């Protein structure tokens, strides 16, 4: 097994057993696109935490970052649940096997489950806020200039992102196209609308007007 640097851009990956086993699990079960993306999310989230002067638990942030997209994998594609929830449940299962306190488990579950729900995580615990911040940085470029060119380059050198924009859209599409109903009211409906011919997004107004209530 290749040993990767733990200190990058001034941020160190926790050297704990939990962090090591989370790394191994994701490296063994996810493809290299998701593995590299998840590691970058940790570093970008941690750097944004430093920028915002937030005190956070690095181990919880790391586990949440590593697990946040596991629900896109093949075995979850017919679960009928949002991939974020599948990912969060896997993180919770993993942490409980390590007898992590339930408040910490809850933080990680929430961080993973809400990472595609803009406008809420930033007002919650730092670990919750920073997983979303890391995802938004890596996927959307939100706050791109908040990280220095040198720090960004160091992270991307370790975890490259060749053709990342198209490849991550492909991963989202394959992860959710068989359960399109789970995109109602969230940003992944945009992915299917762009990438899956014939997809018709759910409409909140239609849901209200078409409900069983007579008025």
Short mmCIF file of C-alpha atoms in Angstrom, two decimals:
data_model
loop_
_atom_site.label_atom_id
_atom_site.label_comp_id
_atom_site.label_asym_id
_atom_site.label_seq_id
_atom_site.Cartn_x
_atom_site.Cartn_y
_atom_site.Cartn_z
CA UNK A 1 0.00 0.00 0.00
CA UNK A 2 1.39 3.41 -0.95
CA UNK A 3 1.78 5.79 1.97
CA UNK A 4 0.43 9.24 1.18
CA UNK A 5 1.60 12.43 2.89
CA UNK A 6 -0.52 13.33 5.91
CA UNK A 7 0.53 17.00 6.04
CA UNK A 8 -0.54 19.01 2.99
CA UNK A 9 -1.11 22.76 2.71
CA UNK A 10 -0.47 23.08 6.43
CA UNK A 11 -3.31 20.69 7.32
CA UNK A 12 -2.67 17.23 8.70
CA UNK A 13 -4.87 14.17 8.22
CA UNK A 14 -5.58 12.72 11.68
CA UNK A 15 -3.26 9.84 12.46
CA UNK A 16 -5.90 7.87 14.33
CA UNK A 17 -7.03 4.31 13.73
CA UNK A 18 -10.49 5.57 12.75
CA UNK A 19 -9.05 7.90 10.11
CA UNK A 20 -6.76 5.18 8.73
CA UNK A 21 -9.60 2.67 8.48
CA UNK A 22 -11.91 5.25 6.88
CA UNK A 23 -9.24 5.89 4.26
CA UNK A 24 -8.82 2.18 3.56
CA UNK A 25 -12.56 1.57 3.37
CA UNK A 26 -13.17 4.36 0.87
CA UNK A 27 -10.10 3.50 -1.17
CA UNK A 28 -11.28 -0.12 -1.37
CA UNK A 29 -14.96 0.51 -2.10
CA UNK A 30 -15.12 3.72 -4.15
CA UNK A 31 -13.49 4.47 -7.48
CA UNK A 32 -10.50 6.78 -7.75
CA UNK A 33 -12.66 9.76 -8.77
CA UNK A 34 -14.63 9.64 -5.51
CA UNK A 35 -11.58 8.78 -3.43
CA UNK A 36 -9.56 11.77 -4.65
CA UNK A 37 -12.58 14.09 -4.45
CA UNK A 38 -13.33 13.02 -0.88
CA UNK A 39 -9.76 13.63 0.25
CA UNK A 40 -9.76 17.07 -1.37
CA UNK A 41 -13.02 17.88 0.40
CA UNK A 42 -11.29 17.28 3.74
CA UNK A 43 -8.42 19.60 2.94
CA UNK A 44 -10.51 22.34 1.40
CA UNK A 45 -13.02 22.12 4.25
CA UNK A 46 -10.25 22.29 6.84
CA UNK A 47 -8.67 25.30 5.12
CA UNK A 48 -12.02 27.07 5.04
CA UNK A 49 -12.36 26.27 8.73
CA UNK A 50 -9.03 27.94 9.34
CA UNK A 51 -10.11 30.94 7.26
CA UNK A 52 -13.34 31.23 9.27
CA UNK A 53 -11.59 30.71 12.62
CA UNK A 54 -13.76 27.70 13.39
CA UNK A 55 -12.78 25.12 15.97
CA UNK A 56 -13.57 21.64 14.64
CA UNK A 57 -12.74 18.01 15.29
CA UNK A 58 -10.36 17.00 12.46
CA UNK A 59 -11.20 13.31 12.80
CA UNK A 60 -14.95 13.88 12.47
CA UNK A 61 -14.42 16.22 9.53
CA UNK A 62 -12.18 13.66 7.87
CA UNK A 63 -14.59 10.75 8.29
CA UNK A 64 -17.52 12.83 7.04
CA UNK A 65 -15.54 14.00 4.01
CA UNK A 66 -14.43 10.48 3.17
CA UNK A 67 -17.93 9.00 3.39
CA UNK A 68 -19.96 11.82 1.87
CA UNK A 69 -20.33 10.31 -1.62
CA UNK A 70 -20.23 6.58 -0.87
CA UNK A 71 -23.99 6.40 -1.49
CA UNK A 72 -23.37 6.96 -5.20
CA UNK A 73 -21.95 3.44 -5.43
CA UNK A 74 -23.56 0.57 -7.33
CA UNK A 75 -25.00 -1.21 -4.30
CA UNK A 76 -27.08 1.84 -3.30
CA UNK A 77 -28.55 2.67 -6.70
CA UNK A 78 -31.87 0.95 -6.06
CA UNK A 79 -32.21 1.86 -2.38
CA UNK A 80 -35.01 4.33 -3.03
CA UNK A 81 -33.33 6.83 -0.71
CA UNK A 82 -31.31 9.95 -1.36
CA UNK A 83 -27.69 9.02 -1.91
CA UNK A 84 -26.73 11.50 0.82
CA UNK A 85 -28.73 9.47 3.35
CA UNK A 86 -27.17 6.20 2.17
CA UNK A 87 -23.75 7.81 2.57
CA UNK A 88 -24.61 9.16 6.03
CA UNK A 89 -25.90 5.78 7.19
CA UNK A 90 -22.67 4.11 6.10
CA UNK A 91 -20.67 6.68 8.05
CA UNK A 92 -22.86 6.13 11.12
CA UNK A 93 -22.45 2.34 10.87
CA UNK A 94 -18.68 2.72 10.58
CA UNK A 95 -18.40 5.05 13.57
CA UNK A 96 -20.61 2.91 15.77
CA UNK A 97 -18.36 -0.09 15.18
CA UNK A 98 -15.61 2.06 16.69
CA UNK A 99 -17.78 2.99 19.69
CA UNK A 100 -17.66 6.70 18.88
CA UNK A 101 -19.93 8.83 21.15
CA UNK A 102 -23.40 9.32 19.74
CA UNK A 103 -23.12 13.11 19.58
CA UNK A 104 -20.10 12.74 17.32
CA UNK A 105 -21.90 10.14 15.22
CA UNK A 106 -24.83 12.55 14.87
CA UNK A 107 -22.54 15.35 13.71
CA UNK A 108 -21.00 13.19 11.02
CA UNK A 109 -24.38 11.83 9.89
CA UNK A 110 -25.77 15.36 9.62
CA UNK A 111 -22.69 16.67 7.81
CA UNK A 112 -22.97 13.97 5.17
CA UNK A 113 -26.76 14.04 4.82
CA UNK A 114 -26.89 17.83 4.35
CA UNK A 115 -23.88 18.36 2.11
CA UNK A 116 -26.05 19.12 -0.96
CA UNK A 117 -28.57 21.29 0.91
CA UNK A 118 -27.35 24.89 0.56
CA UNK A 119 -28.10 27.53 3.15
CA UNK A 120 -28.44 25.28 6.21
CA UNK A 121 -25.10 23.57 7.04
CA UNK A 122 -23.25 26.87 7.40
CA UNK A 123 -25.39 27.65 10.47
CA UNK A 124 -24.72 24.33 12.19
CA UNK A 125 -21.77 22.72 13.98
CA UNK A 126 -18.37 23.38 12.39
CA UNK A 127 -17.96 19.82 11.08
CA UNK A 128 -21.35 20.08 9.35
CA UNK A 129 -20.56 23.49 7.89
CA UNK A 130 -17.10 22.52 6.70
CA UNK A 131 -18.02 19.33 4.84
CA UNK A 132 -20.39 21.44 2.76
CA UNK A 133 -17.74 24.15 2.40
CA UNK A 134 -15.25 21.56 1.13
CA UNK A 135 -17.75 20.08 -1.30
CA UNK A 136 -18.80 23.49 -2.58
CA UNK A 137 -15.15 24.44 -3.04
CA UNK A 138 -14.18 21.32 -4.96
CA UNK A 139 -17.32 20.93 -7.06
CA UNK A 140 -18.58 24.49 -7.51
CA UNK A 141 -15.52 26.63 -6.85
CA UNK A 142 -17.34 28.54 -4.10
CA UNK A 143 -14.77 30.71 -2.33
CA UNK A 144 -12.09 29.70 -4.85
CA UNK A 145 -9.77 32.58 -3.94
CA UNK A 146 -10.09 31.88 -0.21
CA UNK A 147 -7.39 29.21 -0.63
CA UNK A 148 -3.97 30.30 -1.83
CA UNK A 149 -2.69 29.18 -5.21
CA UNK A 150 0.16 27.29 -3.54
CA UNK A 151 -2.09 25.43 -1.09
CA UNK A 152 -4.55 24.56 -3.85
CA UNK A 153 -1.76 23.31 -6.09
CA UNK A 154 -0.30 21.15 -3.30
CA UNK A 155 -3.65 19.47 -2.66
CA UNK A 156 -4.41 18.89 -6.34
CA UNK A 157 -0.91 17.52 -6.94
CA UNK A 158 -1.61 14.81 -4.36
CA UNK A 159 -5.20 14.24 -5.48
CA UNK A 160 -5.52 15.22 -9.15
CA UNK A 161 -8.76 16.20 -10.84
CA UNK A 162 -8.42 15.40 -14.58
CA UNK A 163 -11.65 16.22 -16.44
CA UNK A 164 -13.27 16.46 -13.02
CA UNK A 165 -16.30 18.52 -13.97
CA UNK A 166 -17.59 16.03 -16.53
CA UNK A 167 -16.56 12.98 -14.54
CA UNK A 168 -18.29 14.08 -11.33
CA UNK A 169 -21.45 14.88 -13.28
CA UNK A 170 -21.25 11.37 -14.70
CA UNK A 171 -20.86 9.91 -11.21
CA UNK A 172 -23.87 11.86 -9.95
CA UNK A 173 -25.94 10.75 -12.92
CA UNK A 174 -25.11 7.06 -12.57
CA UNK A 175 -25.62 7.20 -8.83
CA UNK A 176 -29.16 8.59 -8.97
CA UNK A 177 -30.67 7.92 -12.40
CA UNK A 178 -32.41 4.74 -11.18
CA UNK A 179 -34.06 6.58 -8.29
CA UNK A 180 -35.03 9.93 -9.85
CA UNK A 181 -37.75 10.51 -7.27
CA UNK A 182 -35.03 11.19 -4.69
CA UNK A 183 -34.06 14.40 -6.49
CA UNK A 184 -37.34 16.17 -5.69
CA UNK A 185 -36.55 19.53 -4.12
CA UNK A 186 -32.76 19.21 -4.27
CA UNK A 187 -29.90 20.18 -6.55
CA UNK A 188 -29.47 16.74 -8.08
CA UNK A 189 -32.63 17.28 -10.13
CA UNK A 190 -30.49 19.68 -12.19
CA UNK A 191 -28.07 16.85 -12.95
CA UNK A 192 -30.76 14.52 -14.28
CA UNK A 193 -32.42 17.31 -16.25
CA UNK A 194 -29.14 17.95 -18.07
CA UNK A 195 -27.91 14.38 -18.38
CA UNK A 196 -30.91 12.01 -18.64
CA UNK A 197 -33.20 12.40 -21.68
CA UNK A 198 -36.86 12.41 -20.75
CA UNK A 199 -36.35 13.20 -17.08
CA UNK A 200 -39.09 15.42 -15.68
CA UNK A 201 -38.40 17.06 -12.36
CA UNK A 202 -40.99 17.05 -9.61
CA UNK A 203 -42.85 20.30 -9.15
CA UNK A 204 -43.69 21.56 -5.68
CA UNK A 205 -46.60 23.69 -6.87
CA UNK A 206 -48.10 20.75 -8.77
CA UNK A 207 -47.73 18.65 -5.62
CA UNK A 208 -49.70 21.18 -3.60
CA UNK A 209 -52.44 21.70 -6.19
CA UNK A 210 -52.75 17.98 -6.87
CA UNK A 211 -52.91 16.85 -3.25
CA UNK A 212 -55.89 14.95 -1.84
CA UNK A 213 -57.11 18.03 0.03
CA UNK A 214 -60.27 19.48 -1.53
CA UNK A 215 -59.15 23.08 -0.90
#
